[in-house]
Coordinates of C-alpha atoms and ligand atoms in Angstrom, one line a residue:
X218 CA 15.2 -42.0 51.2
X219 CA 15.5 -43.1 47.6
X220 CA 18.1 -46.0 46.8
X221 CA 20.7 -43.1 45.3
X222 CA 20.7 -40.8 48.1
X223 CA 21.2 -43.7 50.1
X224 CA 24.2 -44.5 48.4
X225 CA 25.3 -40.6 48.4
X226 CA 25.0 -40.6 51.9
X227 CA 26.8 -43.2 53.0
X228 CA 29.7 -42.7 50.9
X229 CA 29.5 -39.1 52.2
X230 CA 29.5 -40.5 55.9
X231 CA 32.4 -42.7 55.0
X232 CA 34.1 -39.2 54.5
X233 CA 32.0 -36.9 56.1
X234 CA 31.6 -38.1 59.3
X235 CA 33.4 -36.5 62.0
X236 CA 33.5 -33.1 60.0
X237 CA 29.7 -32.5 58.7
X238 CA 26.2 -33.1 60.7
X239 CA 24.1 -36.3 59.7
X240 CA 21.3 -34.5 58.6
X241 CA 23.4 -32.0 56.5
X242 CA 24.3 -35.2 55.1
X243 CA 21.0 -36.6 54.9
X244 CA 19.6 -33.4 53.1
X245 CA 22.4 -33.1 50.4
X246 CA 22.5 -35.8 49.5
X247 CA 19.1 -35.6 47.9
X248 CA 19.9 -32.3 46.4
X249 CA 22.7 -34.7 44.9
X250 CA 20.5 -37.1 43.1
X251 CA 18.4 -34.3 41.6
X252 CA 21.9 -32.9 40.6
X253 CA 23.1 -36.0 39.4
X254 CA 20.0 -36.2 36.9
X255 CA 20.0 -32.9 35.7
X256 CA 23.9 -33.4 34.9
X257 CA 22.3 -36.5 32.6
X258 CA 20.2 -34.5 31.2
X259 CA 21.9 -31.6 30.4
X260 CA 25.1 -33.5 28.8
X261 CA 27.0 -31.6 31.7
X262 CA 30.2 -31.6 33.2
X263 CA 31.2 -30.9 36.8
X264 CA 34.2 -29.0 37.6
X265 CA 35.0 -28.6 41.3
X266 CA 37.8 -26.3 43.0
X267 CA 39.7 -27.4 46.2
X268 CA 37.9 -24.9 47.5
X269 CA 34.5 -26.1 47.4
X270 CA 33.0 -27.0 51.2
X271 CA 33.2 -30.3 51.7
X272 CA 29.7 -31.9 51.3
X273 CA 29.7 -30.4 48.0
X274 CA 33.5 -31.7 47.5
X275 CA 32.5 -35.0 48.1
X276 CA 29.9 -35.3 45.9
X277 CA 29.1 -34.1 42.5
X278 CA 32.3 -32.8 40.6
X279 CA 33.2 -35.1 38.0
X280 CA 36.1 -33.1 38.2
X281 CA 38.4 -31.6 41.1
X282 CA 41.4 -29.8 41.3
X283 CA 43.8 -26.9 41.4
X284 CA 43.1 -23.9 38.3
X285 CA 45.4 -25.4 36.4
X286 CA 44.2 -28.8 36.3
X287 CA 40.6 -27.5 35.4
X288 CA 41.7 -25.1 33.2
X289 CA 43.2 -28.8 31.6
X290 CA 40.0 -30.6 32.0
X291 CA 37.7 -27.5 30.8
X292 CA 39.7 -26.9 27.2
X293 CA 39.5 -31.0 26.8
X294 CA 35.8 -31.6 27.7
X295 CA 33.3 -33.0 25.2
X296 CA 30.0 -32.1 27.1
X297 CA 27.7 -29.5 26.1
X298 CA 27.8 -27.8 29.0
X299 CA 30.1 -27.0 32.2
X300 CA 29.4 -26.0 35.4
X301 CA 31.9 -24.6 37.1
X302 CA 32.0 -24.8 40.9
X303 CA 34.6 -22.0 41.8
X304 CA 35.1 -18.3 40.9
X305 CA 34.3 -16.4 37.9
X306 CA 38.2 -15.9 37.2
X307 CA 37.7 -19.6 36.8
X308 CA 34.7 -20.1 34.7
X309 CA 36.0 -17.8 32.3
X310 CA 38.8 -19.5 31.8
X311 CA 36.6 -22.1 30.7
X312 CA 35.3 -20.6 28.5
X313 CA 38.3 -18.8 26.9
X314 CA 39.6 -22.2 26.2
X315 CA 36.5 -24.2 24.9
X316 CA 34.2 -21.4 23.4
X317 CA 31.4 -24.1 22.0
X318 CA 30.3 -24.8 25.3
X319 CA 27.7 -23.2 27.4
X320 CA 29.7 -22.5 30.5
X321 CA 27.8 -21.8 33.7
X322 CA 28.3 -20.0 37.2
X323 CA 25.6 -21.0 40.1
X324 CA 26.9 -17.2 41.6
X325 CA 26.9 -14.7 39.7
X326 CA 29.0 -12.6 42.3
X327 CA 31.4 -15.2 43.0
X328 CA 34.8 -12.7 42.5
X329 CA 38.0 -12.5 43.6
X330 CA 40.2 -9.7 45.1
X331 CA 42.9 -10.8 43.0
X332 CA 40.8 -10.1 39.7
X333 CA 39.1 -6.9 40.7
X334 CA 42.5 -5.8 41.5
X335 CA 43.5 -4.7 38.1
X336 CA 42.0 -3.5 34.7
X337 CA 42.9 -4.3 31.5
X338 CA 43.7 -0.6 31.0
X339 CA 46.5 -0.7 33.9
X340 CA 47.9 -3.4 31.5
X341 CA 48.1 -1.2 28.9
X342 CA 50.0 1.5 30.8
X343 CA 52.3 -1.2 32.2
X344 CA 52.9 -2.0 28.7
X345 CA 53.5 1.5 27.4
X346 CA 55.7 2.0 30.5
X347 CA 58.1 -0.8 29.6
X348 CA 57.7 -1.3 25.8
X349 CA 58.9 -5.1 24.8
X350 CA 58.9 -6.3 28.4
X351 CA 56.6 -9.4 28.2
X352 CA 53.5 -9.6 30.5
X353 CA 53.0 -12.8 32.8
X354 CA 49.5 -12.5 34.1
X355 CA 48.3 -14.9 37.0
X356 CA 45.1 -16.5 35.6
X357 CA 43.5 -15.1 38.6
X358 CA 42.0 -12.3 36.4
X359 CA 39.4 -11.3 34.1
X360 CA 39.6 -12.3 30.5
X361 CA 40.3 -8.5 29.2
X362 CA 43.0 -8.6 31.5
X363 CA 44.5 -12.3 30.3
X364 CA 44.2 -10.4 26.8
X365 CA 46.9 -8.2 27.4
X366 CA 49.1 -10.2 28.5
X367 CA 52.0 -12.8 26.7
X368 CA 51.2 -15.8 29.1
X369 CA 49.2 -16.8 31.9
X370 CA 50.3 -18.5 35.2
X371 CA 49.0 -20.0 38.2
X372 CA 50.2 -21.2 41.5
X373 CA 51.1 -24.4 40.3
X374 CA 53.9 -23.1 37.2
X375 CA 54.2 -19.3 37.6
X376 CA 58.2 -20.0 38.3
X377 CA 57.9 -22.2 35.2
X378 CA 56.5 -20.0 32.8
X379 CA 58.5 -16.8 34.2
X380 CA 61.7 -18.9 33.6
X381 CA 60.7 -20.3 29.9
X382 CA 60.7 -16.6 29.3
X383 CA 64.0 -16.2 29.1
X384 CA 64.4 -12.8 29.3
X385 CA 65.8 -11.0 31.8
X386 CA 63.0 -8.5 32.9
X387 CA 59.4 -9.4 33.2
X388 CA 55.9 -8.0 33.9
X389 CA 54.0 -10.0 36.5
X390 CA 50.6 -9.2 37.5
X391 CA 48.6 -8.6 39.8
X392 CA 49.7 -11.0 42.8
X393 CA 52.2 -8.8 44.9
X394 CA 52.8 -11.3 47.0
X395 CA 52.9 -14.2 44.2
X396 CA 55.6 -11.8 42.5
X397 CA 57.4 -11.6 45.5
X398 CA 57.6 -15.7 46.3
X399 CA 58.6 -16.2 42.6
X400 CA 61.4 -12.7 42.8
X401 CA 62.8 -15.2 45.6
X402 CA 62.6 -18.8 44.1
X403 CA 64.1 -17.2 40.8
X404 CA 66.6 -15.1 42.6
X405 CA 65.0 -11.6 41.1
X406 CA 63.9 -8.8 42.3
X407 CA 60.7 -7.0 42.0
X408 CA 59.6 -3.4 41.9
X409 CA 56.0 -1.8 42.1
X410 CA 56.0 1.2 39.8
X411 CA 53.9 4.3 39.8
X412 CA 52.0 4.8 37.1
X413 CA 50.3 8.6 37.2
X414 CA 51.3 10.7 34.3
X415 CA 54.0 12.5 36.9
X416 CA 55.6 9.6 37.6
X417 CA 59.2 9.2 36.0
X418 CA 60.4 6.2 33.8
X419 CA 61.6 3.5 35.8
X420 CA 65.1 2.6 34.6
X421 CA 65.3 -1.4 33.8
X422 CA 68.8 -1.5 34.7
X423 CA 68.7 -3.2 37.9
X424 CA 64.9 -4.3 37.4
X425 CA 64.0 -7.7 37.2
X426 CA 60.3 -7.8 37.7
X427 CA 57.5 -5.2 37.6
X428 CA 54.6 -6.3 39.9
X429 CA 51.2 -5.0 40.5
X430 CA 49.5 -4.2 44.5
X431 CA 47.1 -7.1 44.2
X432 CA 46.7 -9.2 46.7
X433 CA 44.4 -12.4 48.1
X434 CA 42.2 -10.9 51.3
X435 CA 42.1 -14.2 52.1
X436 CA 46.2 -15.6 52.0
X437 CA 47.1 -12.1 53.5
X438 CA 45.6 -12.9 57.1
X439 CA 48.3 -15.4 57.6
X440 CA 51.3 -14.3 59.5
X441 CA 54.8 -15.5 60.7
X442 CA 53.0 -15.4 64.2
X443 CA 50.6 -17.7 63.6
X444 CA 53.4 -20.2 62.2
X445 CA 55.6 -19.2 65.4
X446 CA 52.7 -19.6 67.8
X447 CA 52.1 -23.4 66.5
X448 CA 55.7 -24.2 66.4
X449 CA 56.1 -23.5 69.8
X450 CA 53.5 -26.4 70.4
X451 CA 54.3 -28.4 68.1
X452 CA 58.0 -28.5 67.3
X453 CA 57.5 -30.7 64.5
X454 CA 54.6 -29.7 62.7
X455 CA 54.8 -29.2 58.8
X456 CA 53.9 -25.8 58.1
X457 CA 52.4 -25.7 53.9
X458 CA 51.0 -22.7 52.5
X459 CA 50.0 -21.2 49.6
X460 CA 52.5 -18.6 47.6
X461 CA 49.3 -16.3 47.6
X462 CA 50.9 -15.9 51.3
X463 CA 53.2 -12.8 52.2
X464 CA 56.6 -13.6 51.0
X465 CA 57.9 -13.7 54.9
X466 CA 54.6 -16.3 55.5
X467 CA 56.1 -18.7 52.6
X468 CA 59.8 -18.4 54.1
X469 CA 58.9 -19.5 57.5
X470 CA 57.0 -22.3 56.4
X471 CA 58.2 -26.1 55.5
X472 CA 56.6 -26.3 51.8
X473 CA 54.9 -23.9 49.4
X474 CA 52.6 -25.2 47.0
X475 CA 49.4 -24.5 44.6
X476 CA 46.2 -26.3 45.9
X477 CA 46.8 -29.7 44.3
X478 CA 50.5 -29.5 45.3
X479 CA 50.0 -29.0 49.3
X480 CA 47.5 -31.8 49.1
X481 CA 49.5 -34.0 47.3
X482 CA 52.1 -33.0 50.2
X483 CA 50.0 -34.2 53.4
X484 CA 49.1 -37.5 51.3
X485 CA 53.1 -38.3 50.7
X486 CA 54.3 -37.1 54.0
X487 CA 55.0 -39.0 57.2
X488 CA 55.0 -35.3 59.0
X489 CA 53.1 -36.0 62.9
X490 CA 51.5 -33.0 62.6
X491 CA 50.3 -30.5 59.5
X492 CA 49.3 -26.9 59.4
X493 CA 47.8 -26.0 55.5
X494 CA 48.1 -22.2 56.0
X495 CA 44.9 -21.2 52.7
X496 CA 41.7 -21.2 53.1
X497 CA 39.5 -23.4 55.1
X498 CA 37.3 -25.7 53.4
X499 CA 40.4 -27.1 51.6
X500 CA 41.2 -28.2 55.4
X501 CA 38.0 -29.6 55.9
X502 CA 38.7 -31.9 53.0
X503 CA 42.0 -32.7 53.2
X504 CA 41.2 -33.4 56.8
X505 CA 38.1 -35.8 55.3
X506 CA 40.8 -37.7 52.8
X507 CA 43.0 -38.1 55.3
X508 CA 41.7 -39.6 58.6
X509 CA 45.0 -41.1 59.6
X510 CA 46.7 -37.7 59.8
X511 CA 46.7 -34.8 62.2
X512 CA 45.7 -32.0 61.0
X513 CA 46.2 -28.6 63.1
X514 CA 43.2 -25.8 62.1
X515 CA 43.8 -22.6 61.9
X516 CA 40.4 -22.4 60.3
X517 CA 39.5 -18.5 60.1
X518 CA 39.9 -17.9 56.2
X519 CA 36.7 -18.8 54.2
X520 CA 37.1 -17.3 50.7
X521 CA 34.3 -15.8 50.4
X522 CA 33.7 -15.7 46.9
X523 CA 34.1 -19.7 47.0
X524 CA 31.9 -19.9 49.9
X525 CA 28.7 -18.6 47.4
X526 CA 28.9 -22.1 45.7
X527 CA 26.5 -23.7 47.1
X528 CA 24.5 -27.1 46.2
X529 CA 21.3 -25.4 46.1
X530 CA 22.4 -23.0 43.7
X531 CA 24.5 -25.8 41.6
X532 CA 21.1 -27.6 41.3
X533 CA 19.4 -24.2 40.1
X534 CA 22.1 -23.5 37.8
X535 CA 21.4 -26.2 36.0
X536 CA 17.5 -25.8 36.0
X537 CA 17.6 -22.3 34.9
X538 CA 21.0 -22.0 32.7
X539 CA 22.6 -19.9 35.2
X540 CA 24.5 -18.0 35.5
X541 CA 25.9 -17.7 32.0
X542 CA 29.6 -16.9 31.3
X543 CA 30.1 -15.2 27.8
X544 CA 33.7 -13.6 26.9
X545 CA 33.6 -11.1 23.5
X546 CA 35.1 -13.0 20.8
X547 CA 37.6 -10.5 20.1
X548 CA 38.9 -10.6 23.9
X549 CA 38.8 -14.4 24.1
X550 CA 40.7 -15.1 20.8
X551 CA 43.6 -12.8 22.3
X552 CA 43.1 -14.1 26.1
X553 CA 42.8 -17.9 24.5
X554 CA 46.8 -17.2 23.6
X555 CA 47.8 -16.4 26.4
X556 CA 46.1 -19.2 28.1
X557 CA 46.8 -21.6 25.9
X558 CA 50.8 -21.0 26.0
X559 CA 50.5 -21.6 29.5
X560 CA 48.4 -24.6 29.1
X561 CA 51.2 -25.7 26.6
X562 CA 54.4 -25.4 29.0
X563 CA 52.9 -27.6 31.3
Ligands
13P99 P1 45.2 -22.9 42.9 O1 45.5 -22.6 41.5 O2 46.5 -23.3 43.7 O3 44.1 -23.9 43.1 O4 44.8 -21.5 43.6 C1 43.7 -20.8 43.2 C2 43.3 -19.8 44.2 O5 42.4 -19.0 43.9 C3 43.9 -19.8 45.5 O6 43.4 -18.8 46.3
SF4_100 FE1 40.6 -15.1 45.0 FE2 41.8 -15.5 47.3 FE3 39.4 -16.5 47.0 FE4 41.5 -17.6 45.7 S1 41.1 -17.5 47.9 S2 39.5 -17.1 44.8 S3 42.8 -15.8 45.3 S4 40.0 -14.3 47.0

């Protein structure tokens, strides 16, 4: 093994360990090097999601974090090119925001159920449904989609940015359950309208939020049973989850956060036990970061769409220029507002 993998791997195995096979290790972390050198010389930037699986974590992102912090660290970059290691949601977003840049996605089929839930033409009839209302669009959507719309959001300030608003009534889209967990922090309320050409005009008297059927396939397996079942064991277990959870999942738990947030959480808490209800790699490495903390799995949620990132195909990205993420212009200029807003309120 050359003297850089051997570095990689150890420092892996400092982490790595009790979660990930030596010679998964041992193999990486020569995939890493060769990563390593192409980042060099490419001028390139990693950014990694929580998300990633933890070899790859633990490795070569220059960068890791929730969608909002790499959203942050994608409009602020000065390389020529960024490789995004997360969804195409994501990488777009990168692009919206920093245009100059070649911005690259190792899979090009890396979704999300959350984006293909809606079109930017469902905006549009949202909008001609309730004229002046303004639109609040997660930033887990596609760029045509973030065009429509007044301001962006993500886990970490939707309540934020639908409270800077100020207005009484507000469009947010597509997260059903995201709408619902914000309808109860902000004490609104949130409808689901139809939107065929029979359906009748919703009267905004007693409507606080209009909300889309979207939902995360992976957030929506969790259930109040599963948080009942471990209670029962473990009486004093700190239930997190993610407010991509169904709004009854979020109440029964002890803490509801965006990525960053929950981890942040199980670093600052004295809790004996902890149960991070989202998606399982982010276990996995919080698990890794925190060896002096228990941490109950209820590992059966991979995102799938995450789960295509792979190093192999990190490495080939940047060998081949793939897979590369272009927004039209005129889109981008108009999604880059509503982006940027967000961006701006913090
Ligand atoms: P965060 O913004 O909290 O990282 O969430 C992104 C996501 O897709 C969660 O499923
Ligand atoms: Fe989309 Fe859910 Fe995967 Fe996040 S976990 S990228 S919301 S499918």
């Amino acid at each position: 093994m050359n003297p850089e993998a051997q570095l990689l791997y150890e420092d892996m195995k400092t982490h790595l360990a009790k979660l990930v096979p030596d010679v998964e290790l041992y193999y990486k972390s020569e995939i890493a090097v060769e990563i390593n050198a192409l980042k060099k010389e490419r001028n390139a930037i990693i950014l990694g999601h929580n998300y990633m699986e933890p070899v790859l974590f633990y490795s070569i992102p220059d960068f890791k974090g929730d969608s909002l912090d790499l959203s942050r660290k994608a409009a602020s970059t000065d390389k020529d090119v960024i490789v995004f290691c997360g969804v195409k949601f994501m990488a777009e977003t990168a692009k919206i925001l920093n245009p100059s840049k070649k911005v690259l996605l190792p899979a090009s089929k890396a979704g999300c159920s959350l984006a293909e839930s809606i079109t930017a033409e469902d905006v549009r009839a949202l909008k001609r449904k309730y004229p002046g209302v303004p639109v609040v669009t997660y930033v887990n959507t596609y760029a045509d989609v973030k065009a429509e719309s007044d301001i962006c959001c993500t886990s970490g300030n939707a309540i934020a940015v639908v409270e800077s608003l100020h207005t009484d009534t507000v469009i947010f889209l597509p997260d059903q359950y995201l709408a619902g967990n914000v309808a109860r922090e902000t004490g609104k309320h949130v409808i689901f309208p139809s939107l065929g050409a029979e359906s009748l005009p919703d009267t905004l008297l007693d409507v606080q939020m209009v909300g889309w059927k979207g939902k995360c396939e992976v957030h929506d397996k969790f259930t109040v049973e599963d948080i009942r079942a471990i209670r029962e064991q473990f009486p004093d277990v700190a239930v997190l989850t993610h407010p991509e959870c169904p709004p009854e999942v979020v109440a029964a738990a002890d803490y509801s956060g965006s990525t960053n947030a929950m981890i942040k959480y199980v670093q600052q808490s004295q809790a004996p036990h902890f149960l991070v209800l989202t998606e399982c790699s982010m276990g996995d490495n919080i698990a890794a970061a925190n060896p002096d903390k228990d941490l109950l799995r209820l590992c059966m949620v991979r995102c799938p769409h995450m789960n295509m990132i792979t190093m192999e195909n990190v490495r080939d990205s940047l060998l081949h220029d793939r897979y590369v993420i272009d927004v039209p212009e005129d889109i981008r200029v108009r999604a880059f507002k509503a982006v940027d807003r967000m961006i701006k309120i913090g």
